[in-house]
Coordinates of C-alpha atoms in Angstrom, one line a residue:
Chain A
M896 CA 117.2 83.1 144.3
T897 CA 119.1 85.6 142.4
T898 CA 122.0 83.7 141.0
T899 CA 124.2 86.5 139.7
T900 CA 126.6 84.9 137.3
P901 CA 129.5 87.2 136.7
T902 CA 130.4 85.4 133.5
R903 CA 129.6 86.7 130.1
K904 CA 127.7 83.6 129.3
R905 CA 124.2 84.5 128.1
A906 CA 122.1 82.4 130.4
A907 CA 118.5 81.9 129.4
K908 CA 117.3 84.0 132.2
S909 CA 114.4 86.3 132.2
L910 CA 114.3 89.7 133.9
V911 CA 111.8 88.3 136.4
P912 CA 113.8 86.6 139.1
G913 CA 113.1 83.0 139.5
S914 CA 111.3 82.7 136.2
D915 CA 112.8 80.6 133.5
S916 CA 112.7 82.3 130.1
R917 CA 111.0 79.2 128.7
A918 CA 108.0 80.0 130.9
F919 CA 107.4 83.0 128.7
W920 CA 106.8 81.0 125.5
P921 CA 103.0 80.9 125.9
Y922 CA 102.9 84.7 125.5
L923 CA 104.2 84.3 122.0
I924 CA 101.5 81.8 120.9
P925 CA 98.8 84.2 119.7
G926 CA 101.2 86.5 117.9
L927 CA 103.1 83.7 116.2
A928 CA 100.0 81.8 115.3
L929 CA 98.5 84.8 113.5
L930 CA 101.8 85.5 111.9
T931 CA 102.0 82.0 110.5
V932 CA 98.5 82.2 108.9
I933 CA 98.7 85.7 107.6
I934 CA 102.3 86.1 106.6
I935 CA 104.4 82.9 106.6
V936 CA 101.9 80.8 104.6
P937 CA 101.3 83.5 101.9
L938 CA 105.0 84.1 101.7
L939 CA 105.8 80.4 101.0
W940 CA 102.9 80.3 98.5
N941 CA 104.4 83.3 96.8
I942 CA 107.8 81.7 96.7
Y943 CA 106.2 78.6 95.1
L944 CA 104.6 80.9 92.4
T945 CA 108.0 82.2 91.4
F946 CA 108.9 78.8 89.9
T947 CA 105.7 78.8 87.8
D948 CA 104.2 80.4 84.8
Y949 CA 100.9 81.5 86.3
R950 CA 98.5 83.9 84.6
G951 CA 95.9 83.9 87.3
I952 CA 93.3 81.8 85.4
R953 CA 94.7 78.4 84.6
P954 CA 96.5 76.5 87.3
P955 CA 100.2 77.4 87.7
E956 CA 102.6 75.6 85.4
W957 CA 106.1 74.6 86.8
T958 CA 108.8 76.4 84.9
G959 CA 111.8 76.0 87.2
L960 CA 114.1 79.0 87.4
D961 CA 112.8 80.7 84.2
N962 CA 111.4 83.7 86.2
W963 CA 114.6 84.2 88.1
E964 CA 116.7 84.1 85.0
K965 CA 114.4 86.7 83.4
L966 CA 114.7 88.8 86.5
F967 CA 118.4 89.1 86.5
S968 CA 118.5 90.3 82.9
D969 CA 115.5 92.6 83.2
A970 CA 116.6 96.2 82.8
T971 CA 113.4 97.5 84.2
F972 CA 113.9 95.5 87.4
W973 CA 117.4 97.0 87.9
T974 CA 116.0 100.5 87.2
S975 CA 113.4 100.0 89.9
F976 CA 116.0 99.1 92.4
G977 CA 118.1 102.1 91.4
N978 CA 115.0 104.2 92.2
S979 CA 114.8 102.5 95.6
I980 CA 118.2 104.1 96.4
A981 CA 116.6 107.5 95.7
M982 CA 113.7 106.6 97.9
I983 CA 116.0 105.7 100.7
A984 CA 117.7 109.1 100.4
A985 CA 114.3 110.8 100.5
M986 CA 112.6 108.7 103.1
V987 CA 115.4 107.7 105.5
V988 CA 118.6 109.8 105.2
V989 CA 117.0 113.2 104.9
P990 CA 114.1 112.8 107.3
T991 CA 116.3 111.1 110.0
L992 CA 119.0 113.7 109.9
L993 CA 116.7 116.7 109.5
G994 CA 114.4 115.1 112.1
L995 CA 117.2 114.8 114.6
V996 CA 118.1 118.4 114.2
L997 CA 114.5 119.7 114.3
A998 CA 113.6 117.5 117.2
A999 CA 116.6 118.7 119.2
M1000 CA 115.8 122.3 118.1
L1001 CA 112.2 122.1 119.2
F1002 CA 112.9 120.3 122.4
D1003 CA 116.1 121.9 123.5
L1004 CA 115.8 125.4 122.3
I1005 CA 112.3 126.4 121.4
G1006 CA 110.7 124.3 124.1
K1007 CA 112.9 125.7 126.8
K1008 CA 113.1 129.3 125.7
F1009 CA 109.7 129.9 124.1
G1010 CA 107.6 127.3 126.0
G1011 CA 106.4 123.8 125.4
R1012 CA 103.2 124.9 123.8
I1013 CA 104.9 126.4 120.8
A1014 CA 107.2 123.4 120.5
S1015 CA 104.3 120.9 120.5
F1016 CA 102.3 123.0 118.1
L1017 CA 105.2 123.0 115.7
R1018 CA 105.7 119.3 116.2
A1019 CA 102.0 118.7 115.4
T1020 CA 102.4 120.8 112.2
Y1021 CA 105.4 118.8 111.1
Y1022 CA 103.4 115.6 111.7
L1023 CA 100.4 116.6 109.7
P1024 CA 101.4 114.9 106.4
Q1025 CA 101.7 111.7 108.3
I1026 CA 98.0 111.7 109.1
L1027 CA 97.0 112.4 105.5
P1028 CA 95.9 109.2 103.7
A1029 CA 98.3 108.6 100.8
V1030 CA 95.5 108.6 98.4
I1031 CA 94.3 112.0 99.5
A1032 CA 97.9 113.4 99.6
A1033 CA 98.3 112.2 96.0
I1034 CA 95.2 114.1 94.9
V1035 CA 96.4 117.3 96.5
I1036 CA 100.0 117.0 95.3
G1037 CA 98.6 116.1 91.9
W1038 CA 97.0 119.5 91.6
I1039 CA 99.9 121.4 93.0
L1040 CA 102.3 119.9 90.4
R1041 CA 100.1 119.6 87.4
P1042 CA 101.3 121.4 84.3
Q1043 CA 98.2 123.5 83.4
N1044 CA 97.1 125.8 86.2
G1045 CA 98.9 123.8 88.9
A1046 CA 99.6 125.8 92.0
L1047 CA 103.4 125.6 91.8
N1048 CA 103.5 126.8 88.2
Q1049 CA 101.1 129.6 89.1
V1050 CA 103.3 130.7 92.0
L1051 CA 106.3 130.7 89.8
A1052 CA 104.6 132.8 87.2
A1053 CA 103.3 135.2 89.8
V1054 CA 106.8 135.9 91.2
G1055 CA 108.3 136.3 87.8
L1056 CA 110.0 133.0 87.5
G1057 CA 107.6 131.8 84.7
D1058 CA 110.6 130.3 82.9
L1059 CA 110.9 127.7 85.5
Q1060 CA 107.4 126.4 84.9
H1061 CA 107.5 122.7 84.3
N1062 CA 105.5 119.5 83.9
W1063 CA 106.9 118.4 87.2
L1064 CA 105.6 114.8 87.4
G1065 CA 105.3 114.4 83.6
S1066 CA 108.8 114.8 82.4
P1067 CA 111.5 112.2 83.0
D1068 CA 114.0 114.7 84.4
T1069 CA 111.9 116.0 87.2
A1070 CA 109.5 113.2 88.0
L1071 CA 111.8 111.3 90.4
P1072 CA 113.1 114.4 92.2
S1073 CA 109.6 115.7 92.6
I1074 CA 108.5 112.4 94.2
M1075 CA 111.6 112.6 96.5
V1076 CA 110.6 116.0 97.7
I1077 CA 107.1 114.8 98.3
M1078 CA 108.4 111.8 100.3
I1079 CA 110.5 114.1 102.5
W1080 CA 107.4 116.1 103.1
V1081 CA 105.5 113.0 104.1
Q1082 CA 108.1 111.4 106.2
L1083 CA 109.6 114.2 108.2
G1084 CA 107.1 114.2 111.0
Y1085 CA 107.6 110.6 112.0
P1086 CA 111.2 110.8 113.3
I1087 CA 110.4 114.2 114.9
V1088 CA 107.6 112.7 117.1
I1089 CA 109.6 109.7 118.1
F1090 CA 112.8 111.6 118.8
M1091 CA 111.1 114.3 120.8
A1092 CA 109.5 111.6 122.9
A1093 CA 112.9 110.0 123.4
L1094 CA 114.6 113.3 124.3
Q1095 CA 112.5 113.4 127.5
R1096 CA 114.7 110.6 128.8
V1097 CA 117.8 112.7 128.6
D1098 CA 118.8 114.0 132.0
P1099 CA 119.0 117.8 131.7
E1100 CA 121.9 117.8 134.2
L1101 CA 124.0 116.1 131.6
Y1102 CA 123.6 119.1 129.4
E1103 CA 124.4 121.5 132.1
A1104 CA 127.5 119.6 133.0
A1105 CA 128.6 119.6 129.4
E1106 CA 127.7 123.3 129.0
L1107 CA 129.9 124.0 132.0
D1108 CA 132.7 122.1 130.4
G1109 CA 132.4 124.4 127.5
A1110 CA 130.8 122.1 125.0
N1111 CA 128.9 123.9 122.3
W1112 CA 125.4 123.0 121.1
F1113 CA 126.6 120.8 118.3
Q1114 CA 129.0 118.9 120.6
R1115 CA 126.3 118.4 123.2
F1116 CA 123.9 117.3 120.5
R1117 CA 126.4 114.7 119.2
S1118 CA 127.7 113.2 122.3
I1119 CA 124.6 113.4 124.6
T1120 CA 121.5 113.6 122.5
A1121 CA 122.5 111.3 119.7
S1122 CA 123.9 108.7 121.9
I1123 CA 121.1 108.5 124.4
I1124 CA 118.3 108.3 121.9
R1125 CA 120.2 105.7 119.8
P1126 CA 117.6 103.0 120.2
E1127 CA 115.0 105.3 118.7
I1128 CA 117.4 106.3 115.9
F1129 CA 117.7 102.6 115.1
V1130 CA 114.0 102.0 115.1
V1131 CA 113.3 105.0 112.9
T1132 CA 116.1 104.2 110.5
L1133 CA 115.1 100.6 110.1
T1134 CA 111.4 101.1 109.8
C1135 CA 111.9 104.0 107.3
T1136 CA 114.3 101.9 105.2
I1137 CA 111.8 99.1 105.0
A1138 CA 109.1 101.6 104.1
A1139 CA 111.4 103.2 101.4
L1140 CA 112.2 99.8 99.8
K1141 CA 108.6 98.8 99.5
V1142 CA 107.1 102.2 98.8
F1143 CA 104.0 101.8 96.6
G1144 CA 101.1 104.1 97.2
P1145 CA 102.6 107.4 96.1
I1146 CA 104.0 105.9 92.9
Y1147 CA 100.7 104.2 92.2
T1148 CA 98.7 107.3 92.6
L1149 CA 101.1 110.0 91.3
T1150 CA 103.0 108.6 88.3
G1151 CA 102.3 105.0 87.8
G1152 CA 106.0 104.5 87.5
G1153 CA 106.3 106.8 84.6
P1154 CA 107.1 108.6 82.4
G1155 CA 108.6 105.5 80.9
T1156 CA 110.2 103.8 83.8
S1157 CA 111.7 106.9 85.4
T1158 CA 109.9 106.5 88.7
I1159 CA 109.2 102.8 88.8
V1160 CA 110.0 101.0 92.1
P1161 CA 110.1 97.2 92.8
A1162 CA 106.7 97.1 94.6
Y1163 CA 105.0 99.0 91.8
Y1164 CA 106.7 96.8 89.2
A1165 CA 105.5 93.7 91.0
Y1166 CA 102.0 95.1 91.2
S1167 CA 101.8 95.9 87.6
E1168 CA 103.0 92.4 86.6
F1169 CA 100.3 90.9 88.9
F1170 CA 97.4 93.0 87.9
Q1171 CA 98.1 94.7 84.6
S1172 CA 100.2 92.1 82.7
Q1173 CA 98.6 89.1 84.5
Q1174 CA 102.1 87.7 84.8
V1175 CA 101.5 86.5 88.4
G1176 CA 104.5 84.2 88.4
Y1177 CA 106.9 87.0 87.4
G1178 CA 105.3 89.5 89.7
A1179 CA 105.8 87.0 92.6
T1180 CA 109.4 86.8 91.6
I1181 CA 109.9 90.5 91.8
A1182 CA 108.1 90.7 95.1
T1183 CA 110.1 87.8 96.5
A1184 CA 113.4 89.4 95.4
L1185 CA 112.4 92.6 97.1
T1186 CA 111.5 90.7 100.3
V1187 CA 114.9 89.0 100.3
V1188 CA 116.6 92.4 100.0
I1189 CA 114.5 93.9 102.8
A1190 CA 115.1 90.9 105.0
A1191 CA 118.8 91.0 104.4
V1192 CA 119.0 94.7 105.2
S1193 CA 116.9 94.2 108.4
I1194 CA 118.8 91.3 109.6
V1195 CA 122.2 93.1 109.3
F1196 CA 120.6 96.1 111.0
I1197 CA 119.2 94.2 113.9
L1198 CA 122.4 92.2 114.5
V1199 CA 124.4 95.4 114.6
Q1200 CA 121.8 96.9 117.0
T1201 CA 121.9 93.8 119.3
R1202 CA 125.7 93.8 119.3
L1203 CA 125.8 97.4 120.3
E1204 CA 123.2 96.9 123.0
R1205 CA 125.2 94.0 124.4
R1206 CA 128.4 96.0 124.4
D1207 CA 126.6 98.8 126.3
E1208 CA 125.3 96.4 128.8
E1209 CA 128.7 95.1 129.5
V1210 CA 130.1 98.6 129.9
T1211 CA 127.4 99.6 132.4
Q1212 CA 127.6 96.4 134.4
Chain B
M1074 CA 98.6 93.9 145.3
A1075 CA 98.6 97.2 147.1
P1076 CA 102.3 97.7 147.3
L1077 CA 102.5 97.2 143.5
E1078 CA 100.0 99.8 142.7
Q1079 CA 101.7 102.6 144.5
E1080 CA 104.8 102.2 142.4
P1081 CA 107.5 104.5 143.7
A1082 CA 109.4 104.2 140.5
V1083 CA 106.7 106.0 138.5
E1084 CA 107.7 109.2 140.2
V1085 CA 111.3 108.6 139.5
A1086 CA 110.3 108.2 135.9
R1087 CA 109.4 111.9 135.7
P1088 CA 112.3 113.8 136.9
A1089 CA 111.4 117.4 137.8
T1090 CA 112.3 119.3 134.7
P1091 CA 114.2 122.4 135.7
R1092 CA 112.0 125.1 134.3
R1093 CA 113.4 128.1 135.8
R1094 CA 117.1 128.4 136.1
G1095 CA 119.2 131.4 136.0
G1096 CA 119.4 132.8 132.5
R1097 CA 117.3 130.1 130.9
R1098 CA 114.6 132.5 129.8
R1099 CA 116.8 135.0 128.1
K1100 CA 116.3 134.9 124.3
T1101 CA 119.1 135.9 122.0
L1102 CA 118.7 137.0 118.4
G1103 CA 119.9 133.5 117.4
D1104 CA 117.0 131.9 119.4
W1105 CA 114.5 134.1 117.4
A1106 CA 116.2 133.1 114.2
V1107 CA 115.8 129.4 115.1
L1108 CA 112.2 130.0 115.9
G1109 CA 111.7 131.8 112.6
V1110 CA 113.2 128.9 110.7
A1111 CA 111.1 126.4 112.5
V1112 CA 107.9 128.3 111.8
L1113 CA 108.9 128.7 108.2
I1114 CA 109.3 125.0 107.8
G1115 CA 106.0 124.5 109.5
L1116 CA 104.3 126.9 107.0
L1117 CA 105.9 125.1 104.0
I1118 CA 104.6 121.8 105.4
A1119 CA 101.2 123.1 105.9
V1120 CA 100.7 124.7 102.5
P1121 CA 98.9 121.7 100.9
F1122 CA 96.5 121.6 103.8
F1123 CA 95.7 125.2 103.3
M1124 CA 95.0 124.4 99.7
I1125 CA 92.6 121.6 100.6
L1126 CA 90.7 123.8 102.9
V1127 CA 90.5 126.8 100.5
N1128 CA 89.4 124.8 97.5
S1129 CA 86.8 122.7 99.3
F1130 CA 84.6 125.8 99.6
K1131 CA 84.9 127.0 96.0
S1132 CA 82.4 126.6 93.2
P1133 CA 83.8 125.1 90.0
T1134 CA 83.5 128.4 88.2
D1135 CA 85.2 130.2 91.0
Y1136 CA 88.0 127.7 90.8
A1137 CA 88.3 128.1 87.0
N1138 CA 88.4 131.9 87.3
T1139 CA 90.8 132.3 90.2
G1140 CA 92.9 129.2 90.3
P1141 CA 93.9 127.0 93.3
L1142 CA 95.5 129.6 95.5
S1143 CA 93.0 132.3 96.0
L1144 CA 90.4 132.4 98.7
P1145 CA 86.9 131.5 97.7
S1146 CA 84.9 134.5 96.5
E1147 CA 81.9 133.1 98.3
L1148 CA 81.4 130.0 100.4
Y1149 CA 80.2 127.1 98.4
F1150 CA 79.1 123.9 100.1
D1151 CA 77.8 121.9 97.2
G1152 CA 81.1 120.1 96.7
L1153 CA 81.1 118.8 100.3
V1154 CA 77.4 117.9 100.1
A1155 CA 77.9 116.1 96.8
F1156 CA 80.7 114.0 98.1
W1157 CA 78.9 113.3 101.4
E1158 CA 75.9 112.0 99.7
R1159 CA 77.5 110.2 96.8
V1160 CA 79.6 108.0 99.0
D1161 CA 77.3 107.8 102.0
F1162 CA 80.1 109.3 104.1
P1163 CA 78.8 108.4 107.6
E1164 CA 78.8 104.7 106.6
K1165 CA 82.4 104.9 105.3
L1166 CA 83.4 106.9 108.4
W1167 CA 82.0 104.2 110.6
N1168 CA 83.7 101.4 108.6
S1169 CA 87.1 103.2 108.9
F1170 CA 86.6 103.9 112.6
Y1171 CA 85.5 100.3 113.3
I1172 CA 88.4 98.7 111.4
S1173 CA 91.1 101.0 112.7
G1174 CA 89.9 101.0 116.3
I1175 CA 89.8 97.2 116.6
V1176 CA 93.2 96.9 114.8
A1177 CA 94.8 99.5 117.1
I1178 CA 93.6 97.7 120.2
G1179 CA 94.3 94.2 119.0
A1180 CA 97.7 95.0 117.6
V1181 CA 98.8 96.7 120.9
L1182 CA 97.6 93.7 122.8
I1183 CA 99.6 91.3 120.6
S1184 CA 102.6 93.5 120.6
M1185 CA 102.5 93.6 124.4
L1186 CA 102.3 89.8 124.8
N1187 CA 105.1 89.3 122.3
A1188 CA 107.3 92.0 123.8
F1189 CA 106.7 90.6 127.3
A1190 CA 108.1 87.3 126.2
L1191 CA 110.9 88.8 124.2
G1192 CA 112.0 91.8 126.2
I1193 CA 111.3 90.7 129.8
G1194 CA 111.1 87.0 129.3
R1195 CA 114.2 87.0 127.2
V1196 CA 113.1 83.9 125.4
K1197 CA 116.0 82.1 123.8
G1198 CA 116.7 83.2 120.2
R1199 CA 114.7 86.4 120.7
T1200 CA 116.7 88.3 118.1
W1201 CA 115.6 85.9 115.4
I1202 CA 112.1 85.8 116.6
V1203 CA 112.0 89.6 116.2
V1204 CA 113.4 89.3 112.7
I1205 CA 110.7 86.7 111.8
I1206 CA 107.9 88.8 113.3
L1207 CA 109.3 91.8 111.4
L1208 CA 108.7 89.9 108.2
A1209 CA 105.1 91.1 108.4
N1210 CA 106.5 94.6 108.1
M1211 CA 109.1 93.8 105.5
L1212 CA 106.9 92.1 102.9
P1213 CA 105.6 94.2 100.1
Q1214 CA 101.8 93.9 100.7
E1215 CA 101.3 92.8 97.1
V1216 CA 102.8 89.5 98.1
L1217 CA 99.9 88.8 100.4
L1218 CA 97.1 89.7 98.0
Y1219 CA 96.8 86.5 95.9
P1220 CA 97.3 83.9 98.7
L1221 CA 95.2 85.7 101.2
Y1222 CA 92.5 86.2 98.6
F1223 CA 92.2 82.4 98.1
M1224 CA 92.5 81.7 101.8
F1225 CA 89.8 84.2 102.8
K1226 CA 87.5 83.0 100.0
Q1227 CA 87.9 79.5 101.5
V1228 CA 86.8 80.5 105.0
G1229 CA 84.2 82.9 103.8
L1230 CA 85.9 86.1 105.0
Y1231 CA 86.3 87.6 101.6
D1232 CA 84.6 91.0 101.4
N1233 CA 84.4 91.0 105.2
Q1234 CA 85.9 93.7 107.3
W1235 CA 87.4 91.0 109.7
A1236 CA 89.7 90.0 106.8
V1237 CA 91.3 93.4 106.8
I1238 CA 91.3 93.7 110.6
I1239 CA 93.2 90.4 111.0
I1240 CA 95.7 91.3 108.4
F1241 CA 96.5 94.7 109.9
V1242 CA 96.6 93.4 113.5
V1243 CA 99.5 91.2 112.3
I1244 CA 101.2 93.9 110.3
Q1245 CA 101.0 96.6 112.9
S1246 CA 101.9 94.4 115.8
A1247 CA 105.1 93.6 114.0
F1248 CA 106.2 97.2 114.4
G1249 CA 104.8 97.2 117.9
T1250 CA 106.7 94.1 118.9
Y1251 CA 110.0 95.4 117.6
L1252 CA 109.7 98.7 119.4
L1253 CA 108.2 97.4 122.6
A1254 CA 110.6 94.5 122.9
S1255 CA 113.5 96.9 123.0
V1256 CA 111.8 99.1 125.5
Y1257 CA 110.9 96.2 127.7
G1258 CA 114.4 94.9 127.4
T1259 CA 115.5 97.9 129.5
F1260 CA 112.7 97.5 132.0
P1261 CA 114.0 98.2 135.6
K1262 CA 114.9 94.9 137.2
E1263 CA 114.2 96.2 140.7
I1264 CA 110.6 96.7 140.1
L1265 CA 110.2 93.2 138.7
E1266 CA 112.1 91.8 141.6
A1267 CA 109.9 93.6 144.1
A1268 CA 106.8 92.3 142.4
S1269 CA 108.0 88.7 142.3
L1270 CA 109.0 88.9 146.0
D1271 CA 105.4 89.9 146.6
G1272 CA 104.4 86.6 145.0
A1273 CA 103.1 88.0 141.7
N1274 CA 103.2 85.5 138.9
R1275 CA 104.0 86.4 135.3
W1276 CA 100.5 87.2 134.2
T1277 CA 100.0 89.5 137.2
I1278 CA 103.4 91.1 136.6
L1279 CA 102.4 91.8 133.0
W1280 CA 99.1 93.5 133.9
R1281 CA 99.9 95.0 137.3
V1282 CA 103.4 96.2 136.7
V1283 CA 104.5 96.3 133.1
F1284 CA 101.2 97.4 131.6
P1285 CA 100.7 100.5 133.8
I1286 CA 104.3 101.7 133.7
T1287 CA 104.5 101.5 129.9
R1288 CA 101.1 102.8 129.3
P1289 CA 102.4 106.0 127.7
T1290 CA 104.3 104.0 125.1
L1291 CA 101.3 101.8 124.5
S1292 CA 99.1 104.8 123.9
V1293 CA 101.6 106.2 121.3
L1294 CA 101.4 102.8 119.6
I1295 CA 97.6 102.9 119.6
I1296 CA 97.6 106.3 117.9
F1297 CA 100.1 105.2 115.3
F1298 CA 98.2 102.0 114.6
F1299 CA 94.9 103.8 114.3
I1300 CA 96.2 106.4 111.9
W1301 CA 98.3 104.0 109.8
T1302 CA 95.3 101.6 109.5
W1303 CA 92.9 104.4 108.7
N1304 CA 95.2 105.5 105.8
E1305 CA 95.8 102.0 104.3
F1306 CA 94.7 101.6 100.8
L1307 CA 95.8 98.6 98.8
I1308 CA 94.5 95.8 101.1
P1309 CA 91.1 97.4 101.9
L1310 CA 90.7 98.1 98.2
T1311 CA 91.3 94.5 97.4
F1312 CA 89.4 92.8 100.2
L1313 CA 86.4 95.1 100.7
V1314 CA 84.8 95.0 97.3
S1315 CA 81.3 95.9 98.2
N1316 CA 80.5 99.5 98.6
A1317 CA 79.0 99.1 102.0
N1318 CA 82.2 97.7 103.4
Q1319 CA 84.6 100.3 102.1
T1320 CA 86.8 102.7 104.1
V1321 CA 87.1 106.5 103.7
P1322 CA 90.4 106.4 101.6
V1323 CA 89.0 103.7 99.3
A1324 CA 85.8 105.7 98.8
V1325 CA 87.7 108.8 98.0
A1326 CA 90.0 107.0 95.5
V1327 CA 87.1 105.2 93.9
L1328 CA 85.4 108.5 93.3
Q1329 CA 88.6 109.8 91.8
G1330 CA 88.0 107.6 88.8
D1331 CA 84.6 109.1 88.4
R1332 CA 84.8 111.5 85.5
L1333 CA 81.9 113.5 86.7
M1334 CA 83.8 114.8 89.7
D1335 CA 85.1 118.4 89.5
V1336 CA 88.2 119.7 91.2
T1337 CA 86.3 121.3 94.0
T1338 CA 84.4 118.2 94.9
T1339 CA 87.7 116.3 94.8
S1340 CA 89.1 118.8 97.2
A1341 CA 86.0 118.5 99.4
S1342 CA 86.4 114.7 99.5
A1343 CA 90.0 115.2 100.5
L1344 CA 88.9 117.5 103.3
L1345 CA 86.3 115.0 104.6
G1346 CA 88.8 112.2 104.3
L1347 CA 91.3 114.1 106.3
I1348 CA 89.2 115.6 109.1
P1349 CA 88.6 112.4 111.1
T1350 CA 92.3 111.5 111.5
L1351 CA 93.0 115.2 112.1
I1352 CA 90.5 115.3 115.0
F1353 CA 91.8 112.0 116.3
F1354 CA 95.4 113.3 116.2
L1355 CA 94.5 116.6 117.9
I1356 CA 92.8 114.9 120.7
F1357 CA 95.5 112.5 121.3
Q1358 CA 98.6 114.4 120.3
R1359 CA 99.4 115.2 123.9
T1360 CA 99.8 111.5 124.5
L1361 CA 102.7 111.5 122.0
T1362 CA 104.6 113.9 124.2
R1363 CA 104.5 111.6 127.1
G1364 CA 106.8 109.5 125.2
I1365 CA 107.6 106.4 123.5
T1366 CA 110.0 105.3 126.1
A1367 CA 108.4 106.8 129.2
G1368 CA 108.7 103.4 130.8
A1369 CA 112.4 103.7 130.9
V1370 CA 113.0 104.2 134.5
K1371 CA 116.5 104.8 135.8

């Protein structure tokens, strides 16, 4: 039954011996049917709207590529994408790197030397912001940062740094950095939880062997930890990048994209065109452009991931 | 099915962790420094939570006199009571719980079926199928609002909690499928071979072999889905217009616009909005330890 083909040809074979991969199609039916109704149809509808002038009341009026031309010369749109880069730094780069170090620290050092309880308590603490609804987080952060009697300014005054008091979210120079710090705070727990779970797969003997070979902590971390938990690093990086590109809630609740356009992001820009300016056709165009960018990033990402997996499979076989 | 149930590989999955080895327990100064840094980071992260807690029990005058950081001079419950009564909190709590619970279970189910076909079934073109499914996660949610509004109006699901449930089952299961498909892709072949030699068909293999072995991962997904759905705002705000259908975050946010609310009631509303997910997380946080990839047997 087991026809082991030593060739590199990717036969359409399932992991269950004797089961053709086609026989697994029925399992995809519920998921793909729901996906079609809830995601694919609205997406196509939305793409249609990008070619129309639609104000939400009268039926859409076909205008061809007008919206798309407007988009490419729209400075606000480009600003919003520039801010997306800042969001990626705050929601992907910093949390993933810091999360890797903290997860390894908790698991490898604190967990082993001070006990698993302390490690899981700290992990739970780091995860706290993730369980806070964005709306509620915004209320709290709103007080902390507000110019009059906000907690941060009060603390600064109390420790004699009153000169540093600032309207953190209200002035163009600090609004974006403030949001970035908040997003790091929100995001950090997610990679830590996933990485710590992944670390349990690492065979402790590998570490000991490396230790005997004289590898220091960082070398062990890089060559063992980081390589074994690579699938999780991929999952975290991709999902956080998607989240960063379409971030909406914190902007909506904290700054509304302001002051001016200093904290505007594409999702918020699309939303304000939809519901504040009633320019549904143009809002749809912004949202579609954003979707294209996210899809492109994700596809490149998943292709790289698949290629690496396949290479690993060949190595281990 | 007896031979399948006593799966030897499950034990292999949990290698005895070497707890006590020579010198493992010695703590150097550096270890204490690392612990100190970790605790400090934890404190910094927890500060806003401390503020919610402290200010929920202050009277507005107390707050005005002493600011947001001090402890309340006396315990004051009117803010909590005011919020509880004004939004009919038990009703909102039940709405959130009902929606998030059904979404968590439904999305895990769909993720598992998808991942079974993609990861274990290795359906042709699976990379692209994953990309298409991930679309649900990629789209900015604003894209969905207009079309879904019209569609749900047509079928009479507008202002119905099932509208929100269906949407989030699809969105959450996209993440679930992506993660689970890659976990199932590394599922130990020997176990599947043994099962199929015993004459198990695909459906049996899914429920008797794959499901039990990857249960830790599935429970992590349930927790994530529950909390993520609980915290959602834009779609519940749009599709649950009547007060009786709203979720906790929507109720909190709607009250925010109410000028009559003072800071301490706001804080109390934040506290009440947070506690349910906090309790849920504390009960199930151990499950997170057991790992997202606990099914990965050598």
